[in-house]
């Protein structure tokens, strides 16, 4: 039987999520790519156990995570039952709905029917009576925002979610979502945007400013840009890498000589800080405390160890930040 490490809360920092009472670990584990029937059960179990032993209390999912869709939630459900049942109250488990899950007009987007039906299915797959955070995974251009936010509010009222969040919403949409939820009496807890050194749209388009203004938390996905911001591509494209596969999320033509040159220059900064490139990238998104948590995937227990180690040095001086900006803008 699995017994969690007694010192699991000793080192990893926790950050308050917006103005709520909920604290999240600076590093959270996402179950997007590496949890499902095409992966070793023992590897999946080792990742989850090691993460929790290191203080990573937040496991993030969505209804469509796998492959196939739903597989990650089903896998987590088995591990919760086998390993984590007695630790459930120490865990923050989130899921989302918004992308295609089943055929027909009620199988995606942001209608009340889809969101609440999807949440019921997610709870069933995970063997839970509630999740800690339920997200609208993307804005729906054809459904009134009042309906989508009303569905999130209903999830809380029904006891099926403790908090609600949104993902992939722009700054103005976020402000409006927060207004609607506030009037309903269910505050917007958190936003999950894509953000990294290579994708700074949350800064450039004012989303981080909006979250500061609203006192809403943030958990950023793809802080390593699908592995680009790691040592994997410093010497080209490895045969066993995501870019060399048929993955729709990272194409080989994205690995240009110009990009590799920038990655190598960033790697030199990382070495000067006693970090790997991936640790530098995680520390960068967490700098200054604007971001509550960085969401990472892991294909091994060692990867989650390396990610957590990034939190040992989250401070940057002005010269380091200027050098990083100069490299990225060149």
PDB file of C-alpha atoms in Angstrom:
ATOM      1  CA  UNK A   1       0.000   0.000   0.000  1.00  0.00           C
ATOM      2  CA  UNK A   2       1.252   3.474  -0.900  1.00  0.00           C
ATOM      3  CA  UNK A   3       2.123   5.752   2.012  1.00  0.00           C
ATOM      4  CA  UNK A   4       2.888   9.375   1.172  1.00  0.00           C
ATOM      5  CA  UNK A   5       6.217  10.878   2.194  1.00  0.00           C
ATOM      6  CA  UNK A   6       5.934  12.486   5.655  1.00  0.00           C
ATOM      7  CA  UNK A   7       7.887  15.573   4.553  1.00  0.00           C
ATOM      8  CA  UNK A   8       5.871  16.245   1.415  1.00  0.00           C
ATOM      9  CA  UNK A   9       5.016  19.792   2.488  1.00  0.00           C
ATOM     10  CA  UNK A  10       8.537  20.793   3.492  1.00  0.00           C
ATOM     11  CA  UNK A  11       9.923  22.417   0.336  1.00  0.00           C
ATOM     12  CA  UNK A  12       7.486  23.227  -2.470  1.00  0.00           C
ATOM     13  CA  UNK A  13       6.020  26.750  -2.154  1.00  0.00           C
ATOM     14  CA  UNK A  14       2.252  27.273  -2.192  1.00  0.00           C
ATOM     15  CA  UNK A  15       0.597  30.417  -3.486  1.00  0.00           C
ATOM     16  CA  UNK A  16      -2.798  31.878  -2.685  1.00  0.00           C
ATOM     17  CA  UNK A  17      -5.159  31.724  -5.659  1.00  0.00           C
ATOM     18  CA  UNK A  18      -6.388  35.265  -6.258  1.00  0.00           C
ATOM     19  CA  UNK A  19      -8.280  36.496  -3.224  1.00  0.00           C
ATOM     20  CA  UNK A  20      -9.640  33.053  -2.334  1.00  0.00           C
ATOM     21  CA  UNK A  21      -8.661  30.845   0.559  1.00  0.00           C
ATOM     22  CA  UNK A  22      -7.245  28.184  -1.770  1.00  0.00           C
ATOM     23  CA  UNK A  23      -3.488  27.773  -2.097  1.00  0.00           C
ATOM     24  CA  UNK A  24      -1.944  25.883  -5.021  1.00  0.00           C
ATOM     25  CA  UNK A  25       1.546  24.428  -5.314  1.00  0.00           C
ATOM     26  CA  UNK A  26       3.837  26.505  -7.537  1.00  0.00           C
ATOM     27  CA  UNK A  27       4.137  23.391  -9.742  1.00  0.00           C
ATOM     28  CA  UNK A  28       0.976  21.460 -10.641  1.00  0.00           C
ATOM     29  CA  UNK A  29       0.713  18.204 -12.586  1.00  0.00           C
ATOM     30  CA  UNK A  30      -1.282  18.084 -15.804  1.00  0.00           C
ATOM     31  CA  UNK A  31      -2.547  14.727 -17.075  1.00  0.00           C
ATOM     32  CA  UNK A  32      -2.893  15.801 -20.706  1.00  0.00           C
ATOM     33  CA  UNK A  33      -0.631  13.535 -22.776  1.00  0.00           C
ATOM     34  CA  UNK A  34       0.739  10.796 -20.568  1.00  0.00           C
ATOM     35  CA  UNK A  35      -2.226   9.119 -18.899  1.00  0.00           C
ATOM     36  CA  UNK A  36      -4.235   6.509 -20.752  1.00  0.00           C
ATOM     37  CA  UNK A  37      -4.141   2.919 -22.032  1.00  0.00           C
ATOM     38  CA  UNK A  38      -1.181   3.535 -24.367  1.00  0.00           C
ATOM     39  CA  UNK A  39       1.117   4.302 -21.406  1.00  0.00           C
ATOM     40  CA  UNK A  40       2.620   1.998 -18.794  1.00  0.00           C
ATOM     41  CA  UNK A  41       0.403   1.758 -15.726  1.00  0.00           C
ATOM     42  CA  UNK A  42       3.466   1.533 -13.507  1.00  0.00           C
ATOM     43  CA  UNK A  43       4.945   4.691 -15.027  1.00  0.00           C
ATOM     44  CA  UNK A  44       1.677   6.563 -14.530  1.00  0.00           C
ATOM     45  CA  UNK A  45       1.498   5.395 -10.925  1.00  0.00           C
ATOM     46  CA  UNK A  46       5.132   6.368 -10.298  1.00  0.00           C
ATOM     47  CA  UNK A  47       4.552   9.889 -11.655  1.00  0.00           C
ATOM     48  CA  UNK A  48       1.517  10.500  -9.446  1.00  0.00           C
ATOM     49  CA  UNK A  49       3.129   9.077  -6.333  1.00  0.00           C
ATOM     50  CA  UNK A  50       6.363  11.016  -6.809  1.00  0.00           C
ATOM     51  CA  UNK A  51       4.468  14.218  -7.512  1.00  0.00           C
ATOM     52  CA  UNK A  52       2.457  13.938  -4.308  1.00  0.00           C
ATOM     53  CA  UNK A  53       5.545  12.944  -2.296  1.00  0.00           C
ATOM     54  CA  UNK A  54       7.134  16.224  -3.485  1.00  0.00           C
ATOM     55  CA  UNK A  55       4.118  18.311  -2.429  1.00  0.00           C
ATOM     56  CA  UNK A  56       2.388  18.554  -5.811  1.00  0.00           C
ATOM     57  CA  UNK A  57      -1.162  18.444  -4.510  1.00  0.00           C
ATOM     58  CA  UNK A  58      -2.909  19.651  -7.675  1.00  0.00           C
ATOM     59  CA  UNK A  59      -3.792  17.242 -10.497  1.00  0.00           C
ATOM     60  CA  UNK A  60      -5.310  18.961 -13.528  1.00  0.00           C
ATOM     61  CA  UNK A  61      -7.441  17.204 -16.152  1.00  0.00           C
ATOM     62  CA  UNK A  62     -10.075  17.808 -18.806  1.00  0.00           C
ATOM     63  CA  UNK A  63     -12.821  15.597 -20.156  1.00  0.00           C
ATOM     64  CA  UNK A  64     -10.946  15.125 -23.464  1.00  0.00           C
ATOM     65  CA  UNK A  65      -7.521  14.248 -22.034  1.00  0.00           C
ATOM     66  CA  UNK A  66      -6.089  10.890 -23.018  1.00  0.00           C
ATOM     67  CA  UNK A  67      -5.861   9.572 -25.629  1.00  0.00           C
ATOM     68  CA  UNK A  68      -8.582   8.536 -26.129  1.00  0.00           C
ATOM     69  CA  UNK A  69     -10.775  11.296 -24.662  1.00  0.00           C
ATOM     70  CA  UNK A  70     -11.789  10.455 -21.114  1.00  0.00           C
ATOM     71  CA  UNK A  71      -8.889   8.040 -20.591  1.00  0.00           C
ATOM     72  CA  UNK A  72      -6.904  10.327 -18.296  1.00  0.00           C
ATOM     73  CA  UNK A  73      -9.865  10.793 -15.959  1.00  0.00           C
ATOM     74  CA  UNK A  74     -10.506   7.042 -15.927  1.00  0.00           C
ATOM     75  CA  UNK A  75      -6.844   6.355 -15.170  1.00  0.00           C
ATOM     76  CA  UNK A  76      -6.791   8.887 -12.355  1.00  0.00           C
ATOM     77  CA  UNK A  77      -9.939   7.327 -10.939  1.00  0.00           C
ATOM     78  CA  UNK A  78      -8.172   3.979 -10.633  1.00  0.00           C
ATOM     79  CA  UNK A  79      -5.127   5.543  -8.960  1.00  0.00           C
ATOM     80  CA  UNK A  80      -7.296   7.574  -6.600  1.00  0.00           C
ATOM     81  CA  UNK A  81      -9.020   4.396  -5.485  1.00  0.00           C
ATOM     82  CA  UNK A  82      -5.811   2.376  -5.168  1.00  0.00           C
ATOM     83  CA  UNK A  83      -3.379   4.951  -3.755  1.00  0.00           C
ATOM     84  CA  UNK A  84      -4.927   8.274  -2.837  1.00  0.00           C
ATOM     85  CA  UNK A  85      -8.358   7.599  -1.311  1.00  0.00           C
ATOM     86  CA  UNK A  86      -7.171   8.488   2.180  1.00  0.00           C
ATOM     87  CA  UNK A  87      -5.432  11.612   0.846  1.00  0.00           C
ATOM     88  CA  UNK A  88      -8.410  12.992  -1.102  1.00  0.00           C
ATOM     89  CA  UNK A  89      -8.770  16.023   1.154  1.00  0.00           C
ATOM     90  CA  UNK A  90      -5.104  16.902   0.559  1.00  0.00           C
ATOM     91  CA  UNK A  91      -5.621  16.963  -3.215  1.00  0.00           C
ATOM     92  CA  UNK A  92      -6.959  19.611  -5.560  1.00  0.00           C
ATOM     93  CA  UNK A  93      -8.467  17.886  -8.589  1.00  0.00           C
ATOM     94  CA  UNK A  94      -9.697  19.936 -11.516  1.00  0.00           C
ATOM     95  CA  UNK A  95     -11.359  19.124 -14.806  1.00  0.00           C
ATOM     96  CA  UNK A  96     -12.719  21.063 -17.770  1.00  0.00           C
ATOM     97  CA  UNK A  97     -15.319  20.867 -20.511  1.00  0.00           C
ATOM     98  CA  UNK A  98     -15.445  22.700 -23.802  1.00  0.00           C
ATOM     99  CA  UNK A  99     -13.909  20.578 -26.546  1.00  0.00           C
ATOM    100  CA  UNK A 100     -15.520  17.748 -28.523  1.00  0.00           C
ATOM    101  CA  UNK A 101     -16.462  14.722 -26.451  1.00  0.00           C
ATOM    102  CA  UNK A 102     -19.397  13.044 -28.216  1.00  0.00           C
ATOM    103  CA  UNK A 103     -21.280  13.419 -31.518  1.00  0.00           C
ATOM    104  CA  UNK A 104     -24.081  15.840 -32.137  1.00  0.00           C
ATOM    105  CA  UNK A 105     -24.889  19.398 -31.109  1.00  0.00           C
ATOM    106  CA  UNK A 106     -24.608  18.778 -27.354  1.00  0.00           C
ATOM    107  CA  UNK A 107     -21.102  17.288 -27.288  1.00  0.00           C
ATOM    108  CA  UNK A 108     -18.877  20.386 -27.103  1.00  0.00           C
ATOM    109  CA  UNK A 109     -18.652  24.154 -26.515  1.00  0.00           C
ATOM    110  CA  UNK A 110     -20.412  25.978 -23.679  1.00  0.00           C
ATOM    111  CA  UNK A 111     -24.095  25.178 -23.381  1.00  0.00           C
ATOM    112  CA  UNK A 112     -25.564  24.387 -19.991  1.00  0.00           C
ATOM    113  CA  UNK A 113     -26.589  20.943 -21.254  1.00  0.00           C
ATOM    114  CA  UNK A 114     -23.092  20.052 -22.413  1.00  0.00           C
ATOM    115  CA  UNK A 115     -21.151  21.430 -19.452  1.00  0.00           C
ATOM    116  CA  UNK A 116     -23.237  19.814 -16.736  1.00  0.00           C
ATOM    117  CA  UNK A 117     -23.597  16.516 -18.607  1.00  0.00           C
ATOM    118  CA  UNK A 118     -19.839  16.459 -19.145  1.00  0.00           C
ATOM    119  CA  UNK A 119     -19.158  17.134 -15.469  1.00  0.00           C
ATOM    120  CA  UNK A 120     -21.384  14.217 -14.477  1.00  0.00           C
ATOM    121  CA  UNK A 121     -19.456  11.948 -16.864  1.00  0.00           C
ATOM    122  CA  UNK A 122     -16.110  13.207 -15.516  1.00  0.00           C
ATOM    123  CA  UNK A 123     -17.133  12.539 -11.927  1.00  0.00           C
ATOM    124  CA  UNK A 124     -18.235   9.058 -12.888  1.00  0.00           C
ATOM    125  CA  UNK A 125     -14.921   8.301 -14.617  1.00  0.00           C
ATOM    126  CA  UNK A 126     -12.909   9.513 -11.623  1.00  0.00           C
ATOM    127  CA  UNK A 127     -15.165   7.932  -9.010  1.00  0.00           C
ATOM    128  CA  UNK A 128     -15.670  11.278  -7.254  1.00  0.00           C
ATOM    129  CA  UNK A 129     -18.695  13.114  -5.930  1.00  0.00           C
ATOM    130  CA  UNK A 130     -17.103  16.501  -6.669  1.00  0.00           C
ATOM    131  CA  UNK A 131     -14.059  18.157  -8.205  1.00  0.00           C
ATOM    132  CA  UNK A 132     -12.265  21.030  -6.578  1.00  0.00           C
ATOM    133  CA  UNK A 133     -12.219  23.217  -9.708  1.00  0.00           C
ATOM    134  CA  UNK A 134     -14.466  22.968 -12.779  1.00  0.00           C
ATOM    135  CA  UNK A 135     -13.520  24.996 -15.862  1.00  0.00           C
ATOM    136  CA  UNK A 136     -15.128  26.227 -19.017  1.00  0.00           C
ATOM    137  CA  UNK A 137     -12.306  25.078 -21.317  1.00  0.00           C
ATOM    138  CA  UNK A 138     -12.934  27.645 -24.060  1.00  0.00           C
ATOM    139  CA  UNK A 139     -15.377  30.448 -24.808  1.00  0.00           C
ATOM    140  CA  UNK A 140     -18.341  29.560 -27.004  1.00  0.00           C
ATOM    141  CA  UNK A 141     -19.002  32.168 -29.710  1.00  0.00           C
ATOM    142  CA  UNK A 142     -22.646  31.064 -30.108  1.00  0.00           C
ATOM    143  CA  UNK A 143     -23.755  30.587 -26.487  1.00  0.00           C
ATOM    144  CA  UNK A 144     -24.465  33.580 -24.238  1.00  0.00           C
ATOM    145  CA  UNK A 145     -21.749  33.946 -21.639  1.00  0.00           C
ATOM    146  CA  UNK A 146     -24.518  34.175 -19.024  1.00  0.00           C
ATOM    147  CA  UNK A 147     -25.523  30.589 -19.847  1.00  0.00           C
ATOM    148  CA  UNK A 148     -21.973  29.218 -19.686  1.00  0.00           C
ATOM    149  CA  UNK A 149     -21.185  30.987 -16.421  1.00  0.00           C
ATOM    150  CA  UNK A 150     -24.609  30.015 -15.072  1.00  0.00           C
ATOM    151  CA  UNK A 151     -23.726  26.370 -15.677  1.00  0.00           C
ATOM    152  CA  UNK A 152     -20.493  26.773 -13.703  1.00  0.00           C
ATOM    153  CA  UNK A 153     -22.485  28.397 -10.891  1.00  0.00           C
ATOM    154  CA  UNK A 154     -24.936  25.493 -10.941  1.00  0.00           C
ATOM    155  CA  UNK A 155     -22.071  22.999 -10.612  1.00  0.00           C
ATOM    156  CA  UNK A 156     -21.113  24.694  -7.348  1.00  0.00           C
ATOM    157  CA  UNK A 157     -24.712  24.973  -6.160  1.00  0.00           C
ATOM    158  CA  UNK A 158     -25.195  21.256  -6.827  1.00  0.00           C
ATOM    159  CA  UNK A 159     -22.101  20.383  -4.783  1.00  0.00           C
ATOM    160  CA  UNK A 160     -20.276  18.945  -7.782  1.00  0.00           C
ATOM    161  CA  UNK A 161     -17.492  21.581  -7.759  1.00  0.00           C
ATOM    162  CA  UNK A 162     -16.004  23.723  -5.024  1.00  0.00           C
ATOM    163  CA  UNK A 163     -14.617  26.457  -7.309  1.00  0.00           C
ATOM    164  CA  UNK A 164     -14.882  27.450 -10.956  1.00  0.00           C
ATOM    165  CA  UNK A 165     -12.441  28.659 -13.566  1.00  0.00           C
ATOM    166  CA  UNK A 166     -12.078  29.506 -17.241  1.00  0.00           C
ATOM    167  CA  UNK A 167      -9.424  28.685 -19.814  1.00  0.00           C
ATOM    168  CA  UNK A 168      -8.444  30.268 -23.143  1.00  0.00           C
ATOM    169  CA  UNK A 169     -10.607  33.365 -22.555  1.00  0.00           C
ATOM    170  CA  UNK A 170      -9.349  36.800 -23.603  1.00  0.00           C
ATOM    171  CA  UNK A 171      -8.962  39.723 -21.214  1.00  0.00           C
ATOM    172  CA  UNK A 172     -12.342  41.335 -21.948  1.00  0.00           C
ATOM    173  CA  UNK A 173     -14.135  37.978 -21.893  1.00  0.00           C
ATOM    174  CA  UNK A 174     -12.506  37.279 -18.534  1.00  0.00           C
ATOM    175  CA  UNK A 175     -13.726  40.556 -17.092  1.00  0.00           C
ATOM    176  CA  UNK A 176     -17.269  39.838 -18.254  1.00  0.00           C
ATOM    177  CA  UNK A 177     -17.177  36.250 -16.988  1.00  0.00           C
ATOM    178  CA  UNK A 178     -15.977  37.477 -13.592  1.00  0.00           C
ATOM    179  CA  UNK A 179     -18.778  40.076 -13.486  1.00  0.00           C
ATOM    180  CA  UNK A 180     -21.478  37.516 -14.264  1.00  0.00           C
ATOM    181  CA  UNK A 181     -20.163  34.983 -11.777  1.00  0.00           C
ATOM    182  CA  UNK A 182     -19.813  37.657  -9.119  1.00  0.00           C
ATOM    183  CA  UNK A 183     -23.460  38.645  -9.534  1.00  0.00           C
ATOM    184  CA  UNK A 184     -24.451  34.978  -9.245  1.00  0.00           C
ATOM    185  CA  UNK A 185     -22.456  34.650  -6.026  1.00  0.00           C
ATOM    186  CA  UNK A 186     -19.833  32.184  -7.299  1.00  0.00           C
ATOM    187  CA  UNK A 187     -16.536  34.070  -7.664  1.00  0.00           C
ATOM    188  CA  UNK A 188     -14.215  33.318 -10.571  1.00  0.00           C
ATOM    189  CA  UNK A 189     -11.303  31.543  -8.904  1.00  0.00           C
ATOM    190  CA  UNK A 190      -8.763  31.028 -11.661  1.00  0.00           C
ATOM    191  CA  UNK A 191      -7.842  31.360 -15.320  1.00  0.00           C
ATOM    192  CA  UNK A 192      -5.776  28.810 -17.232  1.00  0.00           C
ATOM    193  CA  UNK A 193      -4.005  30.468 -20.185  1.00  0.00           C
ATOM    194  CA  UNK A 194      -1.149  29.325 -22.386  1.00  0.00           C
ATOM    195  CA  UNK A 195       1.980  31.243 -21.343  1.00  0.00           C
ATOM    196  CA  UNK A 196       5.709  30.785 -21.738  1.00  0.00           C
ATOM    197  CA  UNK A 197       8.877  32.635 -22.682  1.00  0.00           C
ATOM    198  CA  UNK A 198       7.979  31.844 -26.307  1.00  0.00           C
ATOM    199  CA  UNK A 199       4.286  32.756 -26.011  1.00  0.00           C
ATOM    200  CA  UNK A 200       3.776  36.004 -24.131  1.00  0.00           C
ATOM    201  CA  UNK A 201       0.260  36.809 -25.298  1.00  0.00           C
ATOM    202  CA  UNK A 202      -1.157  36.948 -21.736  1.00  0.00           C
ATOM    203  CA  UNK A 203       1.232  39.854 -21.122  1.00  0.00           C
ATOM    204  CA  UNK A 204       0.891  41.498 -24.525  1.00  0.00           C
ATOM    205  CA  UNK A 205      -2.917  41.255 -24.724  1.00  0.00           C
ATOM    206  CA  UNK A 206      -3.555  42.431 -21.162  1.00  0.00           C
ATOM    207  CA  UNK A 207      -4.813  39.178 -19.662  1.00  0.00           C
ATOM    208  CA  UNK A 208      -2.371  39.200 -16.742  1.00  0.00           C
ATOM    209  CA  UNK A 209      -3.310  42.805 -16.051  1.00  0.00           C
ATOM    210  CA  UNK A 210      -6.991  41.846 -16.032  1.00  0.00           C
ATOM    211  CA  UNK A 211      -6.346  38.995 -13.596  1.00  0.00           C
ATOM    212  CA  UNK A 212      -4.415  41.340 -11.298  1.00  0.00           C
ATOM    213  CA  UNK A 213      -7.273  43.856 -11.465  1.00  0.00           C
ATOM    214  CA  UNK A 214      -9.897  41.179 -10.740  1.00  0.00           C
ATOM    215  CA  UNK A 215      -7.773  39.399  -8.110  1.00  0.00           C
ATOM    216  CA  UNK A 216      -8.225  36.132  -9.969  1.00  0.00           C
ATOM    217  CA  UNK A 217      -5.575  33.415  -9.860  1.00  0.00           C
ATOM    218  CA  UNK A 218      -3.761  31.931 -12.841  1.00  0.00           C
ATOM    219  CA  UNK A 219      -2.318  28.537 -13.694  1.00  0.00           C
ATOM    220  CA  UNK A 220      -0.411  28.521 -16.964  1.00  0.00           C
ATOM    221  CA  UNK A 221      -0.264  25.611 -19.379  1.00  0.00           C
ATOM    222  CA  UNK A 222       2.514  24.774 -21.854  1.00  0.00           C
ATOM    223  CA  UNK A 223       5.170  26.746 -19.928  1.00  0.00           C
ATOM    224  CA  UNK A 224       7.740  24.517 -21.669  1.00  0.00           C
ATOM    225  CA  UNK A 225       6.091  24.899 -25.094  1.00  0.00           C
ATOM    226  CA  UNK A 226       5.560  21.169 -25.645  1.00  0.00           C
ATOM    227  CA  UNK A 227       9.180  20.490 -24.703  1.00  0.00           C
ATOM    228  CA  UNK A 228      10.774  23.175 -26.869  1.00  0.00           C
ATOM    229  CA  UNK A 229      12.005  24.944 -23.740  1.00  0.00           C
ATOM    230  CA  UNK A 230      14.030  21.956 -22.602  1.00  0.00           C
ATOM    231  CA  UNK A 231      17.323  20.365 -23.531  1.00  0.00           C
ATOM    232  CA  UNK A 232      15.580  18.069 -26.018  1.00  0.00           C
ATOM    233  CA  UNK A 233      16.051  20.312 -29.034  1.00  0.00           C
ATOM    234  CA  UNK A 234      19.377  22.026 -28.362  1.00  0.00           C
ATOM    235  CA  UNK A 235      21.047  19.825 -31.007  1.00  0.00           C
ATOM    236  CA  UNK A 236      18.171  19.397 -33.451  1.00  0.00           C
ATOM    237  CA  UNK A 237      15.204  17.003 -33.442  1.00  0.00           C
ATOM    238  CA  UNK A 238      15.676  13.663 -31.634  1.00  0.00           C
ATOM    239  CA  UNK A 239      14.018  10.689 -33.298  1.00  0.00           C
ATOM    240  CA  UNK A 240      11.942   9.898 -30.214  1.00  0.00           C
ATOM    241  CA  UNK A 241      10.768  13.477 -29.630  1.00  0.00           C
ATOM    242  CA  UNK A 242       7.276  14.914 -29.992  1.00  0.00           C
ATOM    243  CA  UNK A 243       8.407  17.069 -32.927  1.00  0.00           C
ATOM    244  CA  UNK A 244       9.541  13.933 -34.780  1.00  0.00           C
ATOM    245  CA  UNK A 245       6.168  12.242 -34.270  1.00  0.00           C
ATOM    246  CA  UNK A 246       2.823  12.995 -35.888  1.00  0.00           C
ATOM    247  CA  UNK A 247       1.755  15.115 -32.912  1.00  0.00           C
ATOM    248  CA  UNK A 248      -0.500  18.021 -33.917  1.00  0.00           C
ATOM    249  CA  UNK A 249       0.876  20.054 -31.005  1.00  0.00           C
ATOM    250  CA  UNK A 250       4.505  20.383 -32.120  1.00  0.00           C
ATOM    251  CA  UNK A 251       5.561  20.234 -35.763  1.00  0.00           C
ATOM    252  CA  UNK A 252       9.115  19.602 -36.890  1.00  0.00           C
ATOM    253  CA  UNK A 253       9.113  22.743 -39.048  1.00  0.00           C
ATOM    254  CA  UNK A 254       8.824  24.801 -35.839  1.00  0.00           C
ATOM    255  CA  UNK A 255      12.395  23.768 -34.945  1.00  0.00           C
ATOM    256  CA  UNK A 256      14.287  26.327 -37.037  1.00  0.00           C
ATOM    257  CA  UNK A 257      17.990  27.162 -36.836  1.00  0.00           C
ATOM    258  CA  UNK A 258      17.033  30.583 -35.499  1.00  0.00           C
ATOM    259  CA  UNK A 259      14.961  29.042 -32.705  1.00  0.00           C
ATOM    260  CA  UNK A 260      17.670  26.534 -31.790  1.00  0.00           C
ATOM    261  CA  UNK A 261      20.122  29.421 -31.530  1.00  0.00           C
ATOM    262  CA  UNK A 262      17.817  31.205 -29.102  1.00  0.00           C
ATOM    263  CA  UNK A 263      17.324  28.032 -27.065  1.00  0.00           C
ATOM    264  CA  UNK A 264      21.079  27.570 -26.765  1.00  0.00           C
ATOM    265  CA  UNK A 265      21.510  31.178 -25.624  1.00  0.00           C
ATOM    266  CA  UNK A 266      18.782  30.712 -23.013  1.00  0.00           C
ATOM    267  CA  UNK A 267      20.442  27.481 -21.924  1.00  0.00           C
ATOM    268  CA  UNK A 268      23.620  29.428 -21.165  1.00  0.00           C
ATOM    269  CA  UNK A 269      21.644  31.742 -18.868  1.00  0.00           C
ATOM    270  CA  UNK A 270      20.113  28.696 -17.186  1.00  0.00           C
ATOM    271  CA  UNK A 271      23.545  27.170 -16.569  1.00  0.00           C
ATOM    272  CA  UNK A 272      24.663  30.402 -14.954  1.00  0.00           C
ATOM    273  CA  UNK A 273      21.740  30.106 -12.542  1.00  0.00           C
ATOM    274  CA  UNK A 274      22.463  26.449 -11.776  1.00  0.00           C
ATOM    275  CA  UNK A 275      19.332  25.367 -13.676  1.00  0.00           C
ATOM    276  CA  UNK A 276      18.372  23.414 -16.752  1.00  0.00           C
ATOM    277  CA  UNK A 277      16.641  25.244 -19.588  1.00  0.00           C
ATOM    278  CA  UNK A 278      13.313  23.733 -18.519  1.00  0.00           C
ATOM    279  CA  UNK A 279      13.825  24.923 -14.945  1.00  0.00           C
ATOM    280  CA  UNK A 280      14.676  28.407 -16.208  1.00  0.00           C
ATOM    281  CA  UNK A 281      11.469  28.448 -18.257  1.00  0.00           C
ATOM    282  CA  UNK A 282       9.361  27.417 -15.269  1.00  0.00           C
ATOM    283  CA  UNK A 283      11.047  29.913 -12.971  1.00  0.00           C
ATOM    284  CA  UNK A 284      10.469  32.643 -15.556  1.00  0.00           C
ATOM    285  CA  UNK A 285       6.677  32.169 -15.687  1.00  0.00           C
ATOM    286  CA  UNK A 286       6.567  32.030 -11.880  1.00  0.00           C
ATOM    287  CA  UNK A 287       8.730  35.134 -11.420  1.00  0.00           C
ATOM    288  CA  UNK A 288       7.320  37.947  -9.329  1.00  0.00           C
ATOM    289  CA  UNK A 289       4.275  36.011  -8.141  1.00  0.00           C
ATOM    290  CA  UNK A 290       1.840  37.085 -10.878  1.00  0.00           C
ATOM    291  CA  UNK A 291       1.255  33.449 -11.857  1.00  0.00           C
ATOM    292  CA  UNK A 292      -0.146  31.200  -9.153  1.00  0.00           C
ATOM    293  CA  UNK A 293       1.063  27.864 -10.538  1.00  0.00           C
ATOM    294  CA  UNK A 294       2.831  26.405 -13.568  1.00  0.00           C
ATOM    295  CA  UNK A 295       1.187  23.326 -15.040  1.00  0.00           C
ATOM    296  CA  UNK A 296       3.609  20.655 -16.248  1.00  0.00           C
ATOM    297  CA  UNK A 297       3.223  17.267 -17.838  1.00  0.00           C
ATOM    298  CA  UNK A 298       5.557  14.382 -17.088  1.00  0.00           C
ATOM    299  CA  UNK A 299       6.416  11.133 -18.820  1.00  0.00           C
ATOM    300  CA  UNK A 300       8.556   9.941 -15.895  1.00  0.00           C
ATOM    301  CA  UNK A 301       8.957  10.528 -12.182  1.00  0.00           C
ATOM    302  CA  UNK A 302      12.334  12.136 -12.904  1.00  0.00           C
ATOM    303  CA  UNK A 303      10.642  14.841 -14.989  1.00  0.00           C
ATOM    304  CA  UNK A 304       8.376  15.885 -12.149  1.00  0.00           C
ATOM    305  CA  UNK A 305      11.391  15.950  -9.815  1.00  0.00           C
ATOM    306  CA  UNK A 306      13.230  18.246 -12.242  1.00  0.00           C
ATOM    307  CA  UNK A 307      10.217  20.551 -12.536  1.00  0.00           C
ATOM    308  CA  UNK A 308       9.767  20.873  -8.780  1.00  0.00           C
ATOM    309  CA  UNK A 309      13.486  21.660  -8.442  1.00  0.00           C
ATOM    310  CA  UNK A 310      12.904  24.822 -10.505  1.00  0.00           C
ATOM    311  CA  UNK A 311      11.219  26.407  -7.474  1.00  0.00           C
ATOM    312  CA  UNK A 312      14.540  26.503  -5.602  1.00  0.00           C
ATOM    313  CA  UNK A 313      15.492  29.604  -7.592  1.00  0.00           C
ATOM    314  CA  UNK A 314      12.593  31.802  -8.726  1.00  0.00           C
ATOM    315  CA  UNK A 315      14.390  35.133  -8.398  1.00  0.00           C
ATOM    316  CA  UNK A 316      15.719  37.053 -11.418  1.00  0.00           C
ATOM    317  CA  UNK A 317      17.757  40.215 -11.410  1.00  0.00           C
ATOM    318  CA  UNK A 318      17.142  42.985 -13.949  1.00  0.00           C
ATOM    319  CA  UNK A 319      20.157  41.992 -16.017  1.00  0.00           C
ATOM    320  CA  UNK A 320      18.972  38.389 -16.416  1.00  0.00           C
ATOM    321  CA  UNK A 321      15.504  39.500 -17.497  1.00  0.00           C
ATOM    322  CA  UNK A 322      16.986  41.970 -19.970  1.00  0.00           C
ATOM    323  CA  UNK A 323      19.234  39.279 -21.446  1.00  0.00           C
ATOM    324  CA  UNK A 324      16.281  36.904 -21.840  1.00  0.00           C
ATOM    325  CA  UNK A 325      14.213  39.604 -23.535  1.00  0.00           C
ATOM    326  CA  UNK A 326      17.098  40.465 -25.880  1.00  0.00           C
ATOM    327  CA  UNK A 327      17.486  36.826 -26.916  1.00  0.00           C
ATOM    328  CA  UNK A 328      13.773  36.330 -27.553  1.00  0.00           C
ATOM    329  CA  UNK A 329      13.344  39.595 -29.439  1.00  0.00           C
ATOM    330  CA  UNK A 330      16.405  39.166 -31.657  1.00  0.00           C
TER     331      UNK A 330
END
